[in-house]
Tab-separated table of C-alpha atoms and ligand atoms in Angstrom:
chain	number	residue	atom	x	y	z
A	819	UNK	CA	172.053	140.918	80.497
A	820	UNK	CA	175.582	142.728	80.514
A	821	UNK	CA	177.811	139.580	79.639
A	822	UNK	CA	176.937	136.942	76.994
A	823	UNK	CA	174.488	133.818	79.300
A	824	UNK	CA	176.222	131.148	76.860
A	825	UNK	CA	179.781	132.251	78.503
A	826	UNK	CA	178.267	131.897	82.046
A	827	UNK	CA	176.610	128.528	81.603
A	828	UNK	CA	179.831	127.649	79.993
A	829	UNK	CA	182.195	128.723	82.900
A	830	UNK	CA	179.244	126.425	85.353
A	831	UNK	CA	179.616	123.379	82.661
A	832	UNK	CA	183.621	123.453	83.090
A	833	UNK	CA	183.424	123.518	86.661
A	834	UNK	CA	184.547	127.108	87.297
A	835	UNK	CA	183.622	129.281	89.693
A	836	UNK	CA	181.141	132.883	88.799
A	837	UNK	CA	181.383	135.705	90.817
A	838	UNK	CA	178.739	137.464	92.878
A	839	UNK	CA	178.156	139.921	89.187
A	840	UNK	CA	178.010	137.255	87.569
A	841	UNK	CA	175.236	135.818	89.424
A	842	UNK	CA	173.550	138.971	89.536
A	843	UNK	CA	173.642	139.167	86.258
A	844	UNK	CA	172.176	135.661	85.311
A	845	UNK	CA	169.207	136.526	87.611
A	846	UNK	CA	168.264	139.838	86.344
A	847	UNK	CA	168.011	137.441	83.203
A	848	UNK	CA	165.620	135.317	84.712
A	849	UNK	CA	163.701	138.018	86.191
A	850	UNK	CA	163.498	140.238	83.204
A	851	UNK	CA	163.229	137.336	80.631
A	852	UNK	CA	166.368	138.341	78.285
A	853	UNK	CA	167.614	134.653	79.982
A	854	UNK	CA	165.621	131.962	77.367
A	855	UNK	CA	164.131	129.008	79.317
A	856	UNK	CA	166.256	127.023	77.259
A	857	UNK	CA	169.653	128.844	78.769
A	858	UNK	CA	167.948	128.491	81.814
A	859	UNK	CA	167.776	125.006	81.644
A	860	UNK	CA	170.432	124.551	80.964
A	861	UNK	CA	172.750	126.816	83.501
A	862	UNK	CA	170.396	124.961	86.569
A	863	UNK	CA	171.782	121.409	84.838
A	864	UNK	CA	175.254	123.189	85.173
A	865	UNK	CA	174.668	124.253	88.396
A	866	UNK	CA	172.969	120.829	89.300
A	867	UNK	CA	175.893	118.577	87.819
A	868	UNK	CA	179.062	120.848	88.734
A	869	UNK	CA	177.429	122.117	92.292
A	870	UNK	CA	178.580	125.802	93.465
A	871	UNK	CA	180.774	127.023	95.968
A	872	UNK	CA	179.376	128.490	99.656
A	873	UNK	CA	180.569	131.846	98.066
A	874	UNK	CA	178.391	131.200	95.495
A	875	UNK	CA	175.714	129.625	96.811
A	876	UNK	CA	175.412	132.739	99.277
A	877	UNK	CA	175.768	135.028	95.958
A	878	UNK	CA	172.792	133.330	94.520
A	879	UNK	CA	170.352	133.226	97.553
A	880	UNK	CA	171.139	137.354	97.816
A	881	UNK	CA	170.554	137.541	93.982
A	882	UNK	CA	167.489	135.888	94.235
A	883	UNK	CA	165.948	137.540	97.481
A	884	UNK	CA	166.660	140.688	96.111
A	885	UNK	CA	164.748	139.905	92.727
A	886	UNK	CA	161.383	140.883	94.745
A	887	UNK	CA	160.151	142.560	97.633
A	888	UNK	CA	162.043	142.489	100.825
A	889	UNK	CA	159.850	143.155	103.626
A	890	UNK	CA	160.565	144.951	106.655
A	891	UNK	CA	159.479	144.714	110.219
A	892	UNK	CA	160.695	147.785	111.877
A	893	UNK	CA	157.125	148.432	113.874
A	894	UNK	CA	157.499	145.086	115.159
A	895	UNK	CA	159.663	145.446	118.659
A	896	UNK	CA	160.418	141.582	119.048
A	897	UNK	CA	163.016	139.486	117.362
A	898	UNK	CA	161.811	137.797	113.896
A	899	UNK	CA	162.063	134.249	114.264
A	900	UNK	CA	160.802	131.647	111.628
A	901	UNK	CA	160.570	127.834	111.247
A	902	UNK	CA	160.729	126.413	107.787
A	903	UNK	CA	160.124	122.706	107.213
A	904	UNK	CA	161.536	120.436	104.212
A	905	UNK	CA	158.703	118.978	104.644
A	906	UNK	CA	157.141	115.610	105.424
A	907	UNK	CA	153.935	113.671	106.228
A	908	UNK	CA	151.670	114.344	109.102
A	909	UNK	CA	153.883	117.492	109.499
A	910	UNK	CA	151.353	119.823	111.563
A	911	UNK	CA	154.604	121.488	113.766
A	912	UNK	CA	153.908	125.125	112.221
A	913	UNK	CA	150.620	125.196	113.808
A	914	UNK	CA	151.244	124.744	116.662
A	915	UNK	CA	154.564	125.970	117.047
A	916	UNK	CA	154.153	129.451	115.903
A	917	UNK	CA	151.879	130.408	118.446
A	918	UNK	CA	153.693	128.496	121.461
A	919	UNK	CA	156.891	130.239	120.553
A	920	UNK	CA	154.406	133.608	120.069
A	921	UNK	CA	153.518	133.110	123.690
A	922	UNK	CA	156.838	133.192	124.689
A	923	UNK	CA	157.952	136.733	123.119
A	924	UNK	CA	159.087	135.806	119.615
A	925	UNK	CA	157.508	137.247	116.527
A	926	UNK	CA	156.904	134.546	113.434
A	927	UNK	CA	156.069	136.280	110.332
A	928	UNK	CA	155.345	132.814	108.310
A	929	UNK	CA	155.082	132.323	104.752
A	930	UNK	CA	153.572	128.554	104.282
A	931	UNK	CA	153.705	126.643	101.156
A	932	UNK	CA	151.149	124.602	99.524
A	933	UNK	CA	151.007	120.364	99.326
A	934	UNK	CA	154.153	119.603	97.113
A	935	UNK	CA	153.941	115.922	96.021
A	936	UNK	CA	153.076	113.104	99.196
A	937	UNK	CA	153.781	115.968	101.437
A	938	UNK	CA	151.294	118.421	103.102
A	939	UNK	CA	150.974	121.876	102.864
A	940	UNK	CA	150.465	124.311	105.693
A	941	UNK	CA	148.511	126.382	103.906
A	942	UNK	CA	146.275	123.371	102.383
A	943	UNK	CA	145.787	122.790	106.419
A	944	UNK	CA	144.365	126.126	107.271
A	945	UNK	CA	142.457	126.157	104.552
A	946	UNK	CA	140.606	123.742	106.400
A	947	UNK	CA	139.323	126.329	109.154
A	948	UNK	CA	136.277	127.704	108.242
A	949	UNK	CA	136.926	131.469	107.125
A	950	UNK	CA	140.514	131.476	107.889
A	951	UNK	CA	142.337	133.613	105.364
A	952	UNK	CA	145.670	133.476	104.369
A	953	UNK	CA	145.731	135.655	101.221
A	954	UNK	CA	146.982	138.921	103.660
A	955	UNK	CA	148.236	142.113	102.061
A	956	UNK	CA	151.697	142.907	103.110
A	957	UNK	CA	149.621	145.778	105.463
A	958	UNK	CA	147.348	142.888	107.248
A	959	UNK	CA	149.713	140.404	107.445
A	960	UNK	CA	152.129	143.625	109.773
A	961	UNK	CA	149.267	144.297	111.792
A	962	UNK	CA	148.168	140.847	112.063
A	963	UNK	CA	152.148	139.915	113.389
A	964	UNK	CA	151.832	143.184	115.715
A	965	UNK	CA	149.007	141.967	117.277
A	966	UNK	CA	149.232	138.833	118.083
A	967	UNK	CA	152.546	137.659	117.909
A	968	UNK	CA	152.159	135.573	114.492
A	969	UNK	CA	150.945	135.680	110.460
A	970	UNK	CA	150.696	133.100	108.522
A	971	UNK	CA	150.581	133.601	104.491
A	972	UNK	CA	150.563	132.331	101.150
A	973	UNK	CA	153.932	133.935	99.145
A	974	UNK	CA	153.369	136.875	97.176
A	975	UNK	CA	154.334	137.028	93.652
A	976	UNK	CA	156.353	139.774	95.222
A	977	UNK	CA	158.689	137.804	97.147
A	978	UNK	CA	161.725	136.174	95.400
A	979	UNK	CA	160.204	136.290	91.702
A	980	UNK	CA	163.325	134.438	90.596
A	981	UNK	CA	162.701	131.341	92.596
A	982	UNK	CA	159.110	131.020	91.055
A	983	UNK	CA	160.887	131.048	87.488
A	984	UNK	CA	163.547	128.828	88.592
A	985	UNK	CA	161.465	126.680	90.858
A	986	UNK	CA	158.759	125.420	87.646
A	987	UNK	CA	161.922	125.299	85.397
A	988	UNK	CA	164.119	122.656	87.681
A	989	UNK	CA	160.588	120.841	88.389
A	990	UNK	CA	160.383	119.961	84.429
A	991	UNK	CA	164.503	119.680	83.442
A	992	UNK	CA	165.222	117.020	86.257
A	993	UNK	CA	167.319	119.585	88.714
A	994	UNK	CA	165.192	119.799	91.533
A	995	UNK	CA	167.837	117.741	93.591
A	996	UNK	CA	170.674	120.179	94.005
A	997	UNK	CA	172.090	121.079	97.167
A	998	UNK	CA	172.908	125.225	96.114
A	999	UNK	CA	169.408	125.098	94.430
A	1000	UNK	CA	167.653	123.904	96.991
A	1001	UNK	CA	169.388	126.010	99.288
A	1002	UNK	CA	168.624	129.360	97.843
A	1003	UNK	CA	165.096	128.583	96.835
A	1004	UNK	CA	164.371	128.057	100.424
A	1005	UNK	CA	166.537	131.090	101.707
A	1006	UNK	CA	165.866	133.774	99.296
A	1007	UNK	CA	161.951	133.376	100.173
A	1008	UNK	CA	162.723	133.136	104.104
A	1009	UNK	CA	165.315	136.568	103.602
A	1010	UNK	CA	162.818	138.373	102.201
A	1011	UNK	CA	160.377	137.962	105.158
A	1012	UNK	CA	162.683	140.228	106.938
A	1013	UNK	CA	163.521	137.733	109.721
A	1014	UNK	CA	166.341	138.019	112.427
A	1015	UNK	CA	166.720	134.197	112.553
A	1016	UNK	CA	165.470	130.929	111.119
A	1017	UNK	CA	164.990	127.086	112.312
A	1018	UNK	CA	165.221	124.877	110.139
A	1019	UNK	CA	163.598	121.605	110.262
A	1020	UNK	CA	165.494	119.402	107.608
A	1021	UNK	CA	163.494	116.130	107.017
A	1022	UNK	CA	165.344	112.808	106.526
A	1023	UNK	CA	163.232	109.594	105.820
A	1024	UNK	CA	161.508	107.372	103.191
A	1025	UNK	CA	158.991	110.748	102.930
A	1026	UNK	CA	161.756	113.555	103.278
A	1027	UNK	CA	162.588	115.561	99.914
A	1028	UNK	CA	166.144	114.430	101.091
A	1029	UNK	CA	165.825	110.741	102.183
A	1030	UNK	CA	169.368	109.716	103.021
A	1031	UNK	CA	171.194	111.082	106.260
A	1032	UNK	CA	174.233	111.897	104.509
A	1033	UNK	CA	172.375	114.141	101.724
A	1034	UNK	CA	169.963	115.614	104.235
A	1035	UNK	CA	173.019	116.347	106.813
A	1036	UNK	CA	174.783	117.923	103.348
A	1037	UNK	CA	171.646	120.160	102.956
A	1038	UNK	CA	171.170	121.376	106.683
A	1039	UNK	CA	175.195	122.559	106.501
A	1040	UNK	CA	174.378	124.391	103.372
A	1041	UNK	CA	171.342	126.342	105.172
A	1042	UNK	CA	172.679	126.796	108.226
A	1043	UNK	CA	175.710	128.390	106.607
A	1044	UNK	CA	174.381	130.161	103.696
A	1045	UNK	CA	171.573	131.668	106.289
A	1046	UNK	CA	174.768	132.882	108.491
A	1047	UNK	CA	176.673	134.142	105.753
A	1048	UNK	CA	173.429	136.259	104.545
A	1049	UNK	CA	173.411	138.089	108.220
A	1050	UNK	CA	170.289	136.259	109.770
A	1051	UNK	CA	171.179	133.430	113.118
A	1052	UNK	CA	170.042	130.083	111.909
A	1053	UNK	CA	169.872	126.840	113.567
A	1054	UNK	CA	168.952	123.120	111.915
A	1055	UNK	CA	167.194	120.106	113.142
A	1056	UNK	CA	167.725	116.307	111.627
A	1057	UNK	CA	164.684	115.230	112.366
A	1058	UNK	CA	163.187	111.837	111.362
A	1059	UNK	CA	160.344	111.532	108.374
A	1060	UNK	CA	160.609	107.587	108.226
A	1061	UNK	CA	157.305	107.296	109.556
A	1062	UNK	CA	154.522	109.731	109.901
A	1063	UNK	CA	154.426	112.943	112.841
A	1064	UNK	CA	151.636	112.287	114.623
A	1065	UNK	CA	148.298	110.103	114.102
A	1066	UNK	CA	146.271	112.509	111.472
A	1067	UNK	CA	147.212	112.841	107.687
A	1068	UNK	CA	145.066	114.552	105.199
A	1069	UNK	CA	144.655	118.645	105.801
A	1070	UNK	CA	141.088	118.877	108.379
A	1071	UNK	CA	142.091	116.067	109.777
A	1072	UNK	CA	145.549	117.209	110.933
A	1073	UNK	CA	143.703	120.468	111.947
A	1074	UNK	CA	141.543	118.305	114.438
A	1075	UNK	CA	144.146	116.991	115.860
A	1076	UNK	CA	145.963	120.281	116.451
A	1077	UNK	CA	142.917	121.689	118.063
A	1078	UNK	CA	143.193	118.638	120.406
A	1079	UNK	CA	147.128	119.277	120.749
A	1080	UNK	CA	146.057	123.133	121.585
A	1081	UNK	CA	144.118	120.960	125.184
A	1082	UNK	CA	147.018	118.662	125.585
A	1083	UNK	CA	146.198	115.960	123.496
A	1084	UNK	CA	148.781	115.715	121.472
A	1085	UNK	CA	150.876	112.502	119.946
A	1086	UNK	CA	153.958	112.208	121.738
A	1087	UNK	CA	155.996	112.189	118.474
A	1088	UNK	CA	154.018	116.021	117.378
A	1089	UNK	CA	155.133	117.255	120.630
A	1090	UNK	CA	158.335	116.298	121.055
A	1091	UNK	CA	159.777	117.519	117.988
A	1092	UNK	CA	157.629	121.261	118.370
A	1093	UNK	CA	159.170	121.571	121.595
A	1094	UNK	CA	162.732	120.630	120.027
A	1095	UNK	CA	162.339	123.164	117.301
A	1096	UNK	CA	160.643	125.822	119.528
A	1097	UNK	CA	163.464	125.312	121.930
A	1098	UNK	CA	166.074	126.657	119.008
A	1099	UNK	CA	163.133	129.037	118.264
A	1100	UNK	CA	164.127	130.849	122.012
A	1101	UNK	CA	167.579	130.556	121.883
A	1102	UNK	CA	167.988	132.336	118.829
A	1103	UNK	CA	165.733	135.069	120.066
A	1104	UNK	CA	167.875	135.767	122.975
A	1105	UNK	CA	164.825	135.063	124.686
A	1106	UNK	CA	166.438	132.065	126.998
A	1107	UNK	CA	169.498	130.501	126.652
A	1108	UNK	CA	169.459	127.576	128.285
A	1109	UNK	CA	167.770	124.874	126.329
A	1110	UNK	CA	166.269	123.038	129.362
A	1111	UNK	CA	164.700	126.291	130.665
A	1112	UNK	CA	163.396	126.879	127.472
A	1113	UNK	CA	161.656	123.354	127.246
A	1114	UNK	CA	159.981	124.257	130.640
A	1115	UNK	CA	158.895	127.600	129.448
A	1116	UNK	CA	157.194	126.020	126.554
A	1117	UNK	CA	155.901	123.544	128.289
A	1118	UNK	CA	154.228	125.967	131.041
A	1119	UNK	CA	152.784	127.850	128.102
A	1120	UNK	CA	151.150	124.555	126.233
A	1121	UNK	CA	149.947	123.830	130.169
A	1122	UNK	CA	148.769	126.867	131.014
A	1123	UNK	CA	146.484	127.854	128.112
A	1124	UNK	CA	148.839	130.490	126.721
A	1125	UNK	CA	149.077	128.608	123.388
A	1126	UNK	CA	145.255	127.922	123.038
A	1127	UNK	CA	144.777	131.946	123.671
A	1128	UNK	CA	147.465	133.230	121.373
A	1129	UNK	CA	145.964	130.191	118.421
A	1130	UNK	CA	142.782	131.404	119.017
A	1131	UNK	CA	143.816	135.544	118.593
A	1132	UNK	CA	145.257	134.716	115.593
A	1133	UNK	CA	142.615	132.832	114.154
A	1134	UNK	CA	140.051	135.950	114.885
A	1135	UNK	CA	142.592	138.400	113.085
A	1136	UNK	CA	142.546	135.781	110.353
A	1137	UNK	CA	139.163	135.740	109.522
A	1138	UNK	CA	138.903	132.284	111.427
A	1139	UNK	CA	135.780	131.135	113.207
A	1140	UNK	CA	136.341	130.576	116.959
A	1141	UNK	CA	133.751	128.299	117.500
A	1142	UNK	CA	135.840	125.806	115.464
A	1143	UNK	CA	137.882	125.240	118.949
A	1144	UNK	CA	134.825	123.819	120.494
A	1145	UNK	CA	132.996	122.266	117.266
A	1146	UNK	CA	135.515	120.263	115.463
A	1147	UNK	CA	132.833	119.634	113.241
A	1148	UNK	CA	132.835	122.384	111.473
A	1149	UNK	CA	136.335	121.597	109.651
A	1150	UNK	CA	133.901	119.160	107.709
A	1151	UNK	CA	134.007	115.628	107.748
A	1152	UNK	CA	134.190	112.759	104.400
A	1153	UNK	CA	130.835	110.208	104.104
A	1154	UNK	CA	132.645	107.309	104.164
A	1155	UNK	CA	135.356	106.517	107.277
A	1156	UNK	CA	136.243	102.749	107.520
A	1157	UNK	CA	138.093	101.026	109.956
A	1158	UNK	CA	141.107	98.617	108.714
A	1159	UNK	CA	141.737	95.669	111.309
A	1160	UNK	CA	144.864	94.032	111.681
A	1161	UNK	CA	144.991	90.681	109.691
A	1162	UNK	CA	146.527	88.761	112.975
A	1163	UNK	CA	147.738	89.781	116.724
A	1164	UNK	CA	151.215	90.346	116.464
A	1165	UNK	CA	153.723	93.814	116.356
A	1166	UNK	CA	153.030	96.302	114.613
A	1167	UNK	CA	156.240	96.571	111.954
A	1168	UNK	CA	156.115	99.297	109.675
A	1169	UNK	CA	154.230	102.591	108.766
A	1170	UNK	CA	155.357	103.296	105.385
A	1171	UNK	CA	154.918	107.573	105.345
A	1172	UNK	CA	155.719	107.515	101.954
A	1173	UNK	CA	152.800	105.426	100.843
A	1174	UNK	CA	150.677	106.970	103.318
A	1175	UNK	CA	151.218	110.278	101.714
A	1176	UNK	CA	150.297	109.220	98.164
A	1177	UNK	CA	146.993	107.279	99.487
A	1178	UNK	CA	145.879	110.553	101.116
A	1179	UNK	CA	146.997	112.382	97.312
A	1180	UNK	CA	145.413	109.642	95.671
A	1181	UNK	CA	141.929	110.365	98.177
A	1182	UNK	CA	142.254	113.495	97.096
A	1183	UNK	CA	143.632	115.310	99.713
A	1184	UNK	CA	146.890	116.415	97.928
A	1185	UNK	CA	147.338	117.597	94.062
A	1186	UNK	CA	148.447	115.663	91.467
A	1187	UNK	CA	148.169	118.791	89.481
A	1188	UNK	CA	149.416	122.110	90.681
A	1189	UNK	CA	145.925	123.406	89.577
A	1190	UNK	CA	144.024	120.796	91.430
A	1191	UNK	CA	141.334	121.025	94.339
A	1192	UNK	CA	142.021	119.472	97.237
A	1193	UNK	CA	139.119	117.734	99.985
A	1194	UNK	CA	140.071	119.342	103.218
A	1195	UNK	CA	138.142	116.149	104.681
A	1196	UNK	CA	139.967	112.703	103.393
A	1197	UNK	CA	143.027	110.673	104.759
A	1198	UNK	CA	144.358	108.779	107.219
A	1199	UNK	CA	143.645	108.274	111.218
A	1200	UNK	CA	146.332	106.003	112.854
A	1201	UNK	CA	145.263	103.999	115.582
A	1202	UNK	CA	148.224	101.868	115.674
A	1203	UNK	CA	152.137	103.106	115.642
A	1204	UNK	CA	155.475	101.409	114.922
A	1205	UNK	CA	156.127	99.233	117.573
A	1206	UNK	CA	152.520	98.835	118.880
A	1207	UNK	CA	151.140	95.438	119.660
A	1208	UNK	CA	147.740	94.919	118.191
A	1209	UNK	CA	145.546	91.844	118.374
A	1210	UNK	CA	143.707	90.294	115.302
A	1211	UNK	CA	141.024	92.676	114.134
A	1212	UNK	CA	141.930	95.568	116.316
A	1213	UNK	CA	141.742	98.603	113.933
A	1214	UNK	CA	144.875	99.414	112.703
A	1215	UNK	CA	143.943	102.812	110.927
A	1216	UNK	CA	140.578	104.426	109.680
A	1217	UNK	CA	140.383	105.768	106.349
A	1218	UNK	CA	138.394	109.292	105.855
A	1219	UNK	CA	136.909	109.106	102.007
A	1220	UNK	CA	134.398	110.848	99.310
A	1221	UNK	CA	133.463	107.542	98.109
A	1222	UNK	CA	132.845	103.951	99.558
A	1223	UNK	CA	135.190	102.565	96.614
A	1224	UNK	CA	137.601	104.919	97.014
A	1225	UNK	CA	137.957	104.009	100.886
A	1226	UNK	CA	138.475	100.659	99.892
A	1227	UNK	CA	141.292	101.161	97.651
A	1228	UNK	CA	143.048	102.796	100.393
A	1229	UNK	CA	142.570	100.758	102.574
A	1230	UNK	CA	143.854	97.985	101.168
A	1231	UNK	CA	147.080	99.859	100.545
A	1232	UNK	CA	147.021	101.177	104.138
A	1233	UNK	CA	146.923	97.806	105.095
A	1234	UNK	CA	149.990	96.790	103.441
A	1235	UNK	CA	151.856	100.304	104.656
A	1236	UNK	CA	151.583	98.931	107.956
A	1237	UNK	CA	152.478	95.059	108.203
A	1238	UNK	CA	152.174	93.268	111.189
A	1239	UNK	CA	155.006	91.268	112.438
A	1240	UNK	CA	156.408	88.713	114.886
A	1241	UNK	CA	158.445	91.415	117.558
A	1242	UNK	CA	158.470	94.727	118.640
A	1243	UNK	CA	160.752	97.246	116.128
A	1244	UNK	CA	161.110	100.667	117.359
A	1245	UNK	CA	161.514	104.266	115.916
A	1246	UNK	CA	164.769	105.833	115.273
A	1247	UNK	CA	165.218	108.764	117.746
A	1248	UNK	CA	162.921	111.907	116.165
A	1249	UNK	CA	166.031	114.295	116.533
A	1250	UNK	CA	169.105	112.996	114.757
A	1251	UNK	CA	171.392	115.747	114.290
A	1252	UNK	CA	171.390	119.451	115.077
A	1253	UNK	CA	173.438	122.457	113.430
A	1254	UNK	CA	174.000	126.132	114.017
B	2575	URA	N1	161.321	123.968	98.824
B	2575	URA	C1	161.620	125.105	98.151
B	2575	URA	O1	161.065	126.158	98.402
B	2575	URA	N2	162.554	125.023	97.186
B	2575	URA	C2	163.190	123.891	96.870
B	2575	URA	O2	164.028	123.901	96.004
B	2575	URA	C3	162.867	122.743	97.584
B	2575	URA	C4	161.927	122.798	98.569
C-alpha cells in the first residue's frame, strides 16, 4: 500500500470523505494482503458506521471489479442483459426468466450464487438437474451464451477477488448491513460479467436481506445509481418477499415446478413478477420500448413454446439431461412427504417466508455451514396461499423429508407459519416500487 491504512480508516472513522486513490489503494491491500484482517475490519466498521458518498461508493465498486477478471463479450452480437436478485424464498425467477428474455433477443451471461442463510440459491437449484453443470470455463460459458442465448455459472475466483475477502470478513465483524457495501459487492461481481445492463430485483419482506421498505428503497437507489455511474443501464424492482414466490421451496422441488412453469403451469405470483422483471429486461435492451408490448411479447414466447425450446438448448449445452422435461422424477424425490391439514375451516392468514426458509435449512435443504451438503429433494409444497379459504383438514402444505421425524418437526412449525383465521387478508401488491 502507498499511504499508511491506519490514516485511511482514520479519515472513514471521522466521517471524511477518500478519494477514488485512496480507494484504490485500500483494495490493492485487500487483494495483495499488505491490508491485515484486523485493518480490514475495522475500515468496513468505518465504512459501515460513517456510510460513503455515491462518489465513493462508485470508486469502490470500480476498485473492486477491477481486482479480478473482467470478462468480455465482444463475439456475442446481442445486448448483455442480467437479472440479479437480493434474494428471497421460493425465488425460482432466474430460471425461468433467462431463457424467456433469451427468446426474445437478449443475451444473459448469469453468474448465480449459492443458498445464503433462509434464502435459496440458484445454483443449489440446478444442481438439482441431473448432469447439469455449472462449473463452465470462461471459454464454455462464451460459447454456451453464443449459442443459445444464456449461461448460467458459479463465480470464479477470478471475478472480483476483493469482494470474496471482504464478503467472509463483514460476515464475521457484524457489517454485512451497509448500504455502499452491499452495493459494491453486488456490482463489482455483475461489472465484471461484461454486461450492457442490469435488473435488479431488490427484495423487501420478513425474508428479504433488506426487510423494511425504506432500507430496501435506500438500497435499490444506491444500485440503480452506482450501476449508471459505472457506464452499464440499470433498472430496479421493489418487489415483495413477505410471503413466499410461488408454491415450491427447497432446490428439486422448485425445479419441478419450473419445468411445469416451462408448460404453463405456473403460480400466478412466479409469473407475474418474471414477466415484470423481463419486461425491464427488453427495455433496457432496446429490444421494445413499450412496456405493454413487451409483456405481450413475453407472453407469446411462454405460449408458444419458445421458452421451453431455448430452457431445453441450454440445458443440453449444460451437460443437462433432457429427459428431465418429461420425467420429473429424475430430479429425485425425499422418502417421507406428509400432508399438514388445517386445524379448522376458516382463512388462511399468514405464510411466514421467513420460517419457511429455515424449516427447509433445518430439512436440510439449505447450509448452516458454508461447507455443508445440501438434499436437492426436501422442503415445502404449498397447497394453500394467503388469503385462501380452507376447510378443517384440507391440506394446508406437504412436507418433502429424509426422515419420518424430521417431517414431523417441520411440520409442526409449518403449521404454525401458516395460521388459520376468521377473514380473508390479502397480499401486498408483488411490485412496490420501480427505479431506473
Ligand atoms: N449479496 C452480495 O453479493 N453481497 C452482499 O453484500 C449482499 C448480498
Amino acid at each position: 500500500m502507498k499511504q499508511h491504512p491506519a490514516r485511511l480508516i482514520a479519515k472513514k472513522r471521522d466521517g471524511g470523505e477518500l478519494s477514488a486513490e485512496e480507494i484504490r489503494d485500500l483494495i490493492g491491500g485487500v487483494v495483495d494482503g499488505s491490508l491485515g484482517d484486523a485493518q480490514l475490519g475495522a475500515w468496513l466498521m468505518a465504512v459501515c458506521c460513517r456510510g460513503m458518498t455515491a462518489a465513493e461508493t462508485a470508486a469502490l465498486t470500480l476498485a473492486m471489479r477491477d481486482s479480478g477478471r473482467v470478462l468480455r463479450h465482444d463475439h456475442v452480437t446481442r445486448p448483455k442483459i442480467d437479472k440479479h436478485s437480493t434474494g428471497g424464498v421460493g425465488d425460482k425467477v432466474s430460471l425461468l426468466l433467462a431463457p424467456l428474455v433469451a427468446a426474445a433477443g437478449v443475451a444473459v451471461p448469469m453468474v448465480s450464487g449459492r443458498g445464503l442463510g433462509h434464502t435459496g440459491g440458484t445454483l443449489d437449484k440446478l444442481a438439482s438437474l441431473p448432469g447439469y453443470r455449472t462449473d463452465l470455463s470462461a471459454e464454455r460459458f462464451a460459447e454456451v451464451l453464443a449459442q443459445c442465448g444464456y449461461a448460467m455459472a458459479a463465480p470464479s475466483a477470478e471475478i472480483a477477488p476483493a469482494d470474496a475477502r471482504m464478503y467472509a470478513t463483514r460476515d464475521i465483524s457484524g457489517t454485512v448491513e451497509s448500504v455502499p457495501l452491499i452495493t459494491s459487492s453486488i456490482l463489482s461481481k455483475k461489472l465484471a460479467e461484461g454486461i450492457d445492463g442490469l435488473v435488479m430485483d431488490v427484495k423487501c419482506g420478513r425474508a428479504a436481506f433488506m426487510p423494511p421498505v425504506e432500507r430496501a428503497t435506500e438500497l435499490m437507489e444506491s444500485l440503480v445509481a452506482v450501476g449508471q455511474a459505472a457506464g452499464i443501464r440499470m433498472a430496479a424492482l421493489l418487489t415483495d418477499m413477505d410471503h413466499p414466490l410461488g408454491l415450491a421451496l427447497g432446490n428439486a422441488l422448485e425445479v419441478r415446478e419450473v419445468l411445469r412453469a416451462l408448460d404453463g403451469d405456473c403460480p400466478a405470483d412466479l409469473r407475474e413478477v418474471t414477466l415484470a422483471l423481463g419486461v425491464e429486461m427488453l427495455q433496457l435492451a432496446g429490444l421494445e420500448a413499450d412496456a405493454a408490448k413487451a409483456r405481450t411479447r413475453l407472453e407469446q414466447l411462454w405460449r408458444d413454446g419458445s421458452l421451453r425450446r431455448v430452457f431445453t438448448q441450454n440445458l443440453r449445452l449444460q451437460g443437462g439431461d433432457p429427459r428431465v422435461l418429461d420425467d420429473h422424477g429424475l430430479l429425485g424425490a425425499a422418502p417421507h412427504v406428509v400432508s399438514i391439514p388445517a386445524p379448522r375451516a376458516g382463512f388462511v392468514a399468514d405464510v411466514d417466508p421467513l420460517e419457511l426458509g429455515r424449516v427447509v435449512v433445518d430439512l436440510g435443504g439449505g447450509r448452516r455451514q458454508p461447507a455443508d451438503a445440501v438434499d436437492p429433494a426436501v422442503g415445502v409444497v404449498l397447497r394453500k396461499v394467503l388469503g385462501d379459504r380452507v376447510e378443517a383438514d384440507e391440506p394446508l402444505a406437504l412436507v418433502h423429508a429424509r426422515s419420518a421425524a424430521a417431517a414431523e418437526a417441520a411440520a409442526r412449525r409449518v403449521l404454525t407459519a401458516m395460521p388459520v383465521g376468521d377473514a380473508p387478508a390479502a397480499r401486498r401488491p408483488l411490485v412496490l416500487a420501480r427505479r431506473g
